XYZ file of C-alpha atoms in Angstrom:
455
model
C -1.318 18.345 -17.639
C -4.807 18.284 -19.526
C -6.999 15.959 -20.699
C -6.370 14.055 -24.371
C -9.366 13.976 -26.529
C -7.571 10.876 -27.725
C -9.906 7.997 -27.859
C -8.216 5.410 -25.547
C -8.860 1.230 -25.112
C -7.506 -1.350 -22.661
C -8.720 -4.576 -21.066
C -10.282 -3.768 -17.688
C -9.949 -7.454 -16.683
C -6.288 -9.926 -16.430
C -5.432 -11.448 -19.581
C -5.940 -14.939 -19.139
C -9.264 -17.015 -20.054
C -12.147 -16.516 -17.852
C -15.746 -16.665 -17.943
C -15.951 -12.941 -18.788
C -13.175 -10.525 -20.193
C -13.701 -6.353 -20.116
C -12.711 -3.993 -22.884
C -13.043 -0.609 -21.969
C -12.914 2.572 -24.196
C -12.872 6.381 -23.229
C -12.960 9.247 -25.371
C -14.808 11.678 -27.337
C -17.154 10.999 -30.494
C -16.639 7.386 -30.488
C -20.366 6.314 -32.105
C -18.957 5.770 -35.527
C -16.364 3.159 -33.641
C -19.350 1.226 -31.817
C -21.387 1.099 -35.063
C -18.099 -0.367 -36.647
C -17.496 -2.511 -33.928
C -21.453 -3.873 -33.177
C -23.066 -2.599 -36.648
C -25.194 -0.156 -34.011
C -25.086 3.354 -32.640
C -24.829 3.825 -28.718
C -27.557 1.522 -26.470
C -29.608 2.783 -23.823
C -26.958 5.163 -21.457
C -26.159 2.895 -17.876
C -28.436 -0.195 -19.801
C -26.729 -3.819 -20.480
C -27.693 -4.515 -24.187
C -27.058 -7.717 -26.130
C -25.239 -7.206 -29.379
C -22.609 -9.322 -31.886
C -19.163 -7.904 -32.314
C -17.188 -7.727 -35.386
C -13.856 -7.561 -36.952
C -12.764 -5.164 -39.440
C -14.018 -7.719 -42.037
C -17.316 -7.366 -41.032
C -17.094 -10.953 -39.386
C -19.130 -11.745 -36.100
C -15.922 -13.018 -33.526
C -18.387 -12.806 -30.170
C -21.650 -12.302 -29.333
C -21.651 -9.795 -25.642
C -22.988 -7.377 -23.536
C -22.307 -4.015 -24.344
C -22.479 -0.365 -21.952
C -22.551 3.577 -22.648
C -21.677 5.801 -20.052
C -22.478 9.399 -21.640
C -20.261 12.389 -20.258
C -19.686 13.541 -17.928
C -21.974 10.564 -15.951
C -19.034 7.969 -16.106
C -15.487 6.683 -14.882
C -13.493 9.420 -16.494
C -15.994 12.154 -17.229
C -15.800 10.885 -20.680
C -17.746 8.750 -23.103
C -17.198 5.500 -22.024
C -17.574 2.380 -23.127
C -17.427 -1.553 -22.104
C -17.790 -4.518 -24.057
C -17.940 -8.060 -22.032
C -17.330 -10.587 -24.063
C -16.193 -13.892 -23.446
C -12.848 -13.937 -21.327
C -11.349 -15.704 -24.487
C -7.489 -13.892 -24.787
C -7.427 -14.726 -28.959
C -11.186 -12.489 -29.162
C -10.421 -9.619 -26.219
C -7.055 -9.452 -28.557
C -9.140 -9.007 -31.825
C -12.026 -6.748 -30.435
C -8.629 -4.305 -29.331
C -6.971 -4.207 -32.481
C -10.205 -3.408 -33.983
C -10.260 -0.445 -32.191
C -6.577 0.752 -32.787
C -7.118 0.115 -37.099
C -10.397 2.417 -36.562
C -7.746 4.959 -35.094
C -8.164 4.560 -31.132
C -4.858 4.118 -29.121
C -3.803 1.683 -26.515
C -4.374 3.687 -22.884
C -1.262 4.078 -20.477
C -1.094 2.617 -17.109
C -3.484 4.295 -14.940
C -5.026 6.557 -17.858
C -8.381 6.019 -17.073
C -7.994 7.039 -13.642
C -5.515 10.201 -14.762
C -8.671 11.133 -17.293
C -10.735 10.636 -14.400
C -8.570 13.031 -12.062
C -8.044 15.659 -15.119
C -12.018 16.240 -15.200
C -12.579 16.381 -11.545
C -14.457 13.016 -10.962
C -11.986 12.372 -8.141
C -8.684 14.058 -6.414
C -5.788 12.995 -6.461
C -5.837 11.176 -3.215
C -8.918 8.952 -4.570
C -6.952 8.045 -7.437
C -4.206 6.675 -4.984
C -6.693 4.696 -3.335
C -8.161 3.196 -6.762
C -4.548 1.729 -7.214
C -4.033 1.007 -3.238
C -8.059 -0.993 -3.344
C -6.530 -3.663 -6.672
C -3.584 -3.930 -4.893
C -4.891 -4.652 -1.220
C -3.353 -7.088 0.694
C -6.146 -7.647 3.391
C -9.741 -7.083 3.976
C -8.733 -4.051 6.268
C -6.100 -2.685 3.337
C -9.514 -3.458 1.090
C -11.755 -1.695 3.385
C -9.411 1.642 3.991
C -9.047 2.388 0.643
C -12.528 1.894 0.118
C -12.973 4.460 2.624
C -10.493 6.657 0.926
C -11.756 6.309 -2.343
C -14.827 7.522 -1.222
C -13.976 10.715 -0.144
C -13.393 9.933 3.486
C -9.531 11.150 3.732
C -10.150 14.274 0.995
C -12.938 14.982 3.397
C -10.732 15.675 6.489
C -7.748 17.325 4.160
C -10.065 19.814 3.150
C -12.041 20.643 6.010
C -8.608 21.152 7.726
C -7.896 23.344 4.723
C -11.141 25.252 5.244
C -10.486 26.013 9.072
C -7.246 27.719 8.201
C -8.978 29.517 5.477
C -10.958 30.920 8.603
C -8.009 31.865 10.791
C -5.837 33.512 7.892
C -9.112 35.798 7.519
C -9.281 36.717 10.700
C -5.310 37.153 10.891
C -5.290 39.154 7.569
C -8.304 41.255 8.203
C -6.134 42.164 11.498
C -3.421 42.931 9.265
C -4.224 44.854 6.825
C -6.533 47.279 9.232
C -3.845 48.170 11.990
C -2.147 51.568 12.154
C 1.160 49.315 13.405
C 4.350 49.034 11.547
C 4.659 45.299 12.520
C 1.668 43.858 13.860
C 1.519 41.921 16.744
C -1.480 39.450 17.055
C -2.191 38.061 21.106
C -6.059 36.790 19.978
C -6.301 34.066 22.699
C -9.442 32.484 20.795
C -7.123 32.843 17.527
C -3.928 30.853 18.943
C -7.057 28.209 21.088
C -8.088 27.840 17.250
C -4.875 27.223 15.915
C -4.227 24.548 18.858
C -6.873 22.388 18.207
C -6.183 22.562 14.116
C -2.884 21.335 15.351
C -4.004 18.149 17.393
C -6.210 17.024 14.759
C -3.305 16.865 12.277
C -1.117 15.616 15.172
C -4.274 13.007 14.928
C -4.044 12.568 11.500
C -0.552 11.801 11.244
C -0.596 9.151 13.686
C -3.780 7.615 11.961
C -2.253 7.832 8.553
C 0.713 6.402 10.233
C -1.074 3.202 11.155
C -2.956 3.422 7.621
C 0.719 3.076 5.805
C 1.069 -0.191 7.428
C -1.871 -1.578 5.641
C 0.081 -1.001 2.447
C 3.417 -1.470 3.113
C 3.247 -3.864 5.853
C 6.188 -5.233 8.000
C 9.369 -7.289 6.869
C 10.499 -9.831 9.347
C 13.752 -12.271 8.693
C 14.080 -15.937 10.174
C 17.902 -16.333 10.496
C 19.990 -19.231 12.742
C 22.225 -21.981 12.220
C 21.783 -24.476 9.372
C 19.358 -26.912 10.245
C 17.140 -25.391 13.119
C 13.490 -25.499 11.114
C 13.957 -21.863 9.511
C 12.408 -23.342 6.539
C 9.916 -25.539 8.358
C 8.962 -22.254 10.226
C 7.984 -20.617 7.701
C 6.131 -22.434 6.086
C 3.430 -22.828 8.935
C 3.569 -19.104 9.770
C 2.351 -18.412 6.203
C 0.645 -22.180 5.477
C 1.894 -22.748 2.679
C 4.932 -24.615 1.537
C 7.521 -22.042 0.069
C 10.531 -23.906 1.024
C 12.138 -27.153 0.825
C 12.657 -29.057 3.759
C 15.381 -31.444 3.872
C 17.422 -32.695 7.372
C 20.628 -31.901 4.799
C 22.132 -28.387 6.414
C 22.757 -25.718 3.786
C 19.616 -26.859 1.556
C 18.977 -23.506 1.683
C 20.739 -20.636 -0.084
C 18.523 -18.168 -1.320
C 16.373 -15.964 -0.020
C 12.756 -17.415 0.198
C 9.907 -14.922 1.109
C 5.817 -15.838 2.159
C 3.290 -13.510 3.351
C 0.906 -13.492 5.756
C -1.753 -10.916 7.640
C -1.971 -10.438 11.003
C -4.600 -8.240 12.885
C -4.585 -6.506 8.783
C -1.095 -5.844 8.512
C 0.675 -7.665 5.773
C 3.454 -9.698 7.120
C 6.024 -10.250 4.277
C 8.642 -13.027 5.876
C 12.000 -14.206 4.538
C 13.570 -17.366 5.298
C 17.506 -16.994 4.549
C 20.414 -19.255 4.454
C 21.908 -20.690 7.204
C 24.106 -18.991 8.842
C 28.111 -20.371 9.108
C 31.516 -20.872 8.186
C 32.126 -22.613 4.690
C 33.989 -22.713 1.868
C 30.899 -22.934 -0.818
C 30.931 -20.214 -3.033
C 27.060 -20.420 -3.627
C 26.054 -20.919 0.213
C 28.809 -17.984 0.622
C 26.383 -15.550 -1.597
C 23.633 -17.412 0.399
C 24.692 -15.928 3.768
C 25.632 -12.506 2.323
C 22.019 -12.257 1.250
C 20.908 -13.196 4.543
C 22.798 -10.206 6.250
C 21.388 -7.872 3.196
C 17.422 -8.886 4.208
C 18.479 -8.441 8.157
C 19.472 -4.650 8.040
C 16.201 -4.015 6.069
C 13.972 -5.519 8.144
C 11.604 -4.801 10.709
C 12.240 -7.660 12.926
C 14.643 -10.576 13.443
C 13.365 -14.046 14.561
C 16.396 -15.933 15.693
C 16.047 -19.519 15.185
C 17.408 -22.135 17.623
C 16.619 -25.778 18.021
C 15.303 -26.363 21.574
C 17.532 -29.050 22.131
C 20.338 -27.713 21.954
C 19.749 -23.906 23.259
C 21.336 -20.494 22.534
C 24.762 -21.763 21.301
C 28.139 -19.616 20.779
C 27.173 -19.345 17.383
C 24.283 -18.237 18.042
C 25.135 -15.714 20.522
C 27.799 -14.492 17.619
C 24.994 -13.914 15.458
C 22.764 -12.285 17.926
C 25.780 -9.646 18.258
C 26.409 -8.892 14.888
C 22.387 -7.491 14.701
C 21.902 -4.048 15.351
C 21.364 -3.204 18.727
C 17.641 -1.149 17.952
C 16.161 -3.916 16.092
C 13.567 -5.594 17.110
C 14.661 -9.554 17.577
C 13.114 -12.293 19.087
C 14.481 -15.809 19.887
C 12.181 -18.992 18.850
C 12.973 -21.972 20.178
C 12.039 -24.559 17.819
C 11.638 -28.206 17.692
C 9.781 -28.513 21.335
C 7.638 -31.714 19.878
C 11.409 -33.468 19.743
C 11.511 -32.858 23.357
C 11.089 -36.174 25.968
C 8.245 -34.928 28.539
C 10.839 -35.557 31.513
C 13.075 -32.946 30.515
C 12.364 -28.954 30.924
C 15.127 -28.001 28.862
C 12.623 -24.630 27.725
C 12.729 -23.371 31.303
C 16.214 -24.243 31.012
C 16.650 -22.528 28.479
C 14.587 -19.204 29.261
C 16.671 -19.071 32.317
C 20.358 -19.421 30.401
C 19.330 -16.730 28.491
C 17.189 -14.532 31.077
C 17.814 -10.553 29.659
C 19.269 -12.015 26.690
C 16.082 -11.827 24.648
C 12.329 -12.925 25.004
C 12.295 -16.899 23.908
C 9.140 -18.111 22.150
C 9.257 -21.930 22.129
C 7.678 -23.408 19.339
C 7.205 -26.501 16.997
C 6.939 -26.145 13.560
C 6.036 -29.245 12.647
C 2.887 -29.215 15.324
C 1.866 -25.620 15.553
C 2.325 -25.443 18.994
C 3.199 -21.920 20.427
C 2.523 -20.106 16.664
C -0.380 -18.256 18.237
C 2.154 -16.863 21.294
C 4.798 -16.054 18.736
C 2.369 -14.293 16.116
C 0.826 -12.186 19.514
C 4.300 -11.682 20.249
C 6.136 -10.493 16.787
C 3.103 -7.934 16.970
C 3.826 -6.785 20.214
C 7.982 -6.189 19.627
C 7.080 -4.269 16.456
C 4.839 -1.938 18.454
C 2.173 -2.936 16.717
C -0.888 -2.309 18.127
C -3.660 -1.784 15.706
C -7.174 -3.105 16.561
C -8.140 -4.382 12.919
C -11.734 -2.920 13.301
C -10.758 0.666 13.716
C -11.080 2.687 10.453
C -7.849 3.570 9.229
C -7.045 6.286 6.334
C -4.777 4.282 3.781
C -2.212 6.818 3.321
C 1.276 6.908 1.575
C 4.606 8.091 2.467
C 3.752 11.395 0.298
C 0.635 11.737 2.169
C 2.937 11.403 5.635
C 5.527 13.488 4.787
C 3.737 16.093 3.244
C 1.091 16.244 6.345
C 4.560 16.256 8.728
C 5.466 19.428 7.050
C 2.088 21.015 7.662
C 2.468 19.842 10.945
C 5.737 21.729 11.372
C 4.223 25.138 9.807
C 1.260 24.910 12.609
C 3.906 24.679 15.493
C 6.314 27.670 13.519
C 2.848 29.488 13.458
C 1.819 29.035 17.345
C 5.649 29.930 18.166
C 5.349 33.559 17.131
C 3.329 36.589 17.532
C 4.444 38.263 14.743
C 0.925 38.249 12.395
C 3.247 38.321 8.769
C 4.970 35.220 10.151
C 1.966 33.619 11.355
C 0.465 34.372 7.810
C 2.832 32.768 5.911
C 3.198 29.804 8.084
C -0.618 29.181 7.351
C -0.015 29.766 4.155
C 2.514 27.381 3.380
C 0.171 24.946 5.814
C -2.060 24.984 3.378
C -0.162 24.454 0.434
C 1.265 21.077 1.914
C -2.214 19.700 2.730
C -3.740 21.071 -0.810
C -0.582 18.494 -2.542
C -2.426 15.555 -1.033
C -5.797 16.271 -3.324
C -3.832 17.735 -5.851
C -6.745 20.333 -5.857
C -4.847 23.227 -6.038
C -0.863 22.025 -7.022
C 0.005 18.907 -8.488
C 3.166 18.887 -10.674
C 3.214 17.166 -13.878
C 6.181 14.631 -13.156
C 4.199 13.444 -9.202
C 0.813 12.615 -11.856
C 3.520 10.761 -14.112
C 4.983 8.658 -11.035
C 1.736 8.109 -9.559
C -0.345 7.124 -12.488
C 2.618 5.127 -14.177
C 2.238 2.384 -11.087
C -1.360 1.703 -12.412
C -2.156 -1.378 -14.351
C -3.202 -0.869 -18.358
C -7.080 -1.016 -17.671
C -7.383 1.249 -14.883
């Protein structure tokens, strides 16, 4: 894939009024465009200057700020271009179509970046984390793909790259000097080399791991009987009120979803239908739903009301989930209960290696703190939201597993051709992430397709 020398234009900023609103234009030879556009030639290169825009009629529609970024000194390693004008829709819309009757074209999703990536501003890894930084969903998602976008991941891709570099020299040279038929290579310092390559990309997986939570984050389902607070629950978790709260059972039947972060992960919750026997066609679909959002989640809270404990219904439910997922039970509704009674205890002890209880109110708040500590802890989720964390994707895992399982192949034989290759294709895997040295035409077309129009 190369670069277009197509002049390109797209809002940088949402279209919706606003104080300000962003039009930004990349290309090649585009002076004759500003001049039609502000009746002058390029400002000052990196310098805010004050101009009036114009239609195609030669009619003054804003008056703005307007910036050149020469080539190769800009976003793309183009010419580029911004006008800020007013965040007025009707005059961002006017100022575009400008552009496209003086013979620019409307950019693609993500072609900035792609232009930016095709003349070597950035890999392909900080391009990921351009799209990854928008679409953050907590100051630590924010912060790692800051940290990615600035070289930090690229950094430790390619100084792993550059270390095997060094050993496949020193295995080669080996190689192709020896009077042997087959070579056999026994370099301790070679294969103590190799090792510790390994356990920083053992390292590196588990990191990147951790990272891919900060994107993806974790999907956990509130199921139970009808009227148990599945509703009410949610909506303190995420503070907000997503769903209707009614004492009528069955008021909900579709699936309801609120987010939340905790300790940086993104929490994505679902509150479902109630689960029973009825003959309601729509609560039917309802409950079907509810056993769809189960099997894809990462953990089940089951829903009881305190007062009336873990009942055969309940238990039903419980075994229909699958036996590896993580569950919990919370025990909602403990404001409701009289001070004389210890019906939790009693309850905890009906149910003792059942499943851990969390008892909780809803309505109060009590015990949310325990039960957010504790969906954390069930989910293995251990992540100290101060530790840096490379924001990686499941191509970035994948493809690093593979290089993983080339380094073991490699420290399995003695055999130096094997070893070679197996370093070899090592590389390969961990030159995909930067897209330095391969990146196929369709993975830039998937990647830069999930971009927004401005970017």
């Amino acid at each position: 894939m190369e670069s277009s020398p197509d002049i390109i234009v797209a809002q940088a900023t949402a279209p919706i009024p606003s104080g300000i609103g962003v039009l930004r234009i990349s290309g090649r030879s585009m002076e004759g465009l500003v001049r039609s556009l502000t009746g002058k030639g390029y400002p000052a290169a990196r310098q805010a200057s004050l101009r009036s825009f114009y239609n195609r009629l030669g009619e003054v529609i804003d008056h703005g700020l307007i910036l050149y970024f020469p080539a190769p000194h800009s976003y793309t390693g183009e010419d580029v271009v911004e006008l800020h004008a007013h965040g007025s829709p009707v005059v961002l819309q006017e100022l575009q179509v400008h552009c496209l009757q003086w013979g620019a074209r409307l950019a693609n999703p993500g072609e900035f970046t792609l232009r930016a990536y095709l003349n070597n501003k950035i890999d392909l890894n900080q391009a990921e984390a351009v799209a990854d930084l928008i679409h953050a969903d907590s100051s630590q998602a924010a912060r790692s793909a800051a940290l990615a976008l600035s070289g930090r991941f690229s950094e430790v891709i390619h100084t792993l790259v550059s270390d095997l570099t060094t050993l496949r020299v020193r295995l080669e040279s080996d190689f192709d000097f020896t009077d042997e038929e087959i070579p056999v290579f026994h370099e301790v310092s070679f294969r103590s080399s190799l090792n510790h390559i390994l356990e920083r990309l053992t390292r590196l997986v588990e990191n990147s791991r951790q990272g891919a939570l900060l994107r993806e984050g974790k999907n956990i389902v509130l199921i139970g009987s009808p009227n148990v607070g599945k509703s009410s629950l949610l909506n303190a978790l995420t503070e907000e009120d997503h769903a209707l709260v009614t004492p009528i059972p069955g008021t909900t039947r579709d699936l309801i979803r609120g987010h939340m972060v905790l300790q940086g992960i993104p929490i994505h919750l679902v509150d479902t239908a109630g689960i029973r026997k009825t003959e309601d066609f729509v609560e039917r679909a309802g409950i079907e739903r509810t056993w769809s959002a189960v099997n894809k989640s990462d953990l089940a809270l089951i829903v009881v009301d305190v007062r009336k404990g873990v009942t055969e219904d309940d238990r039903s439910l419980i075994g229909r989930l699958l036996p590896h997922q993580p569950k919990l039970i919370v025990a909602n509704k403990i404001d409701l209960l009289s001070s004389e009674h210890d019906v939790v205890s009693e309850l905890i002890h009906s149910i003792a290696g059942l499943l851990p209880v969390i008892p909780v109110s809803a309505q109060t708040g009590d015990g949310l703190e325990v039960l957010k500590i504790k969906m954390l802890s069930v989910m293995d989720i251990n992540h100290n939201s101060d530790a840096p964390l490379l924001l990686a994707r499941e191509r970035h895992i994948a493809t690093l597993v593979q290089a993983l399982g080339h380094l073991r192949e490699a420290l399995m034989t003695f055999e130096s051709e094997f070893i070679a290759e197996e370093l070899r294709q090592a590389q390969l895997k961990l030159a995909q992430i930067s897209g330095k040295e391969f990146a196929a035409d369709d993975l830039l077309g998937e990647i830069f397709s999930r971009f927004c129009i401005g970017k």
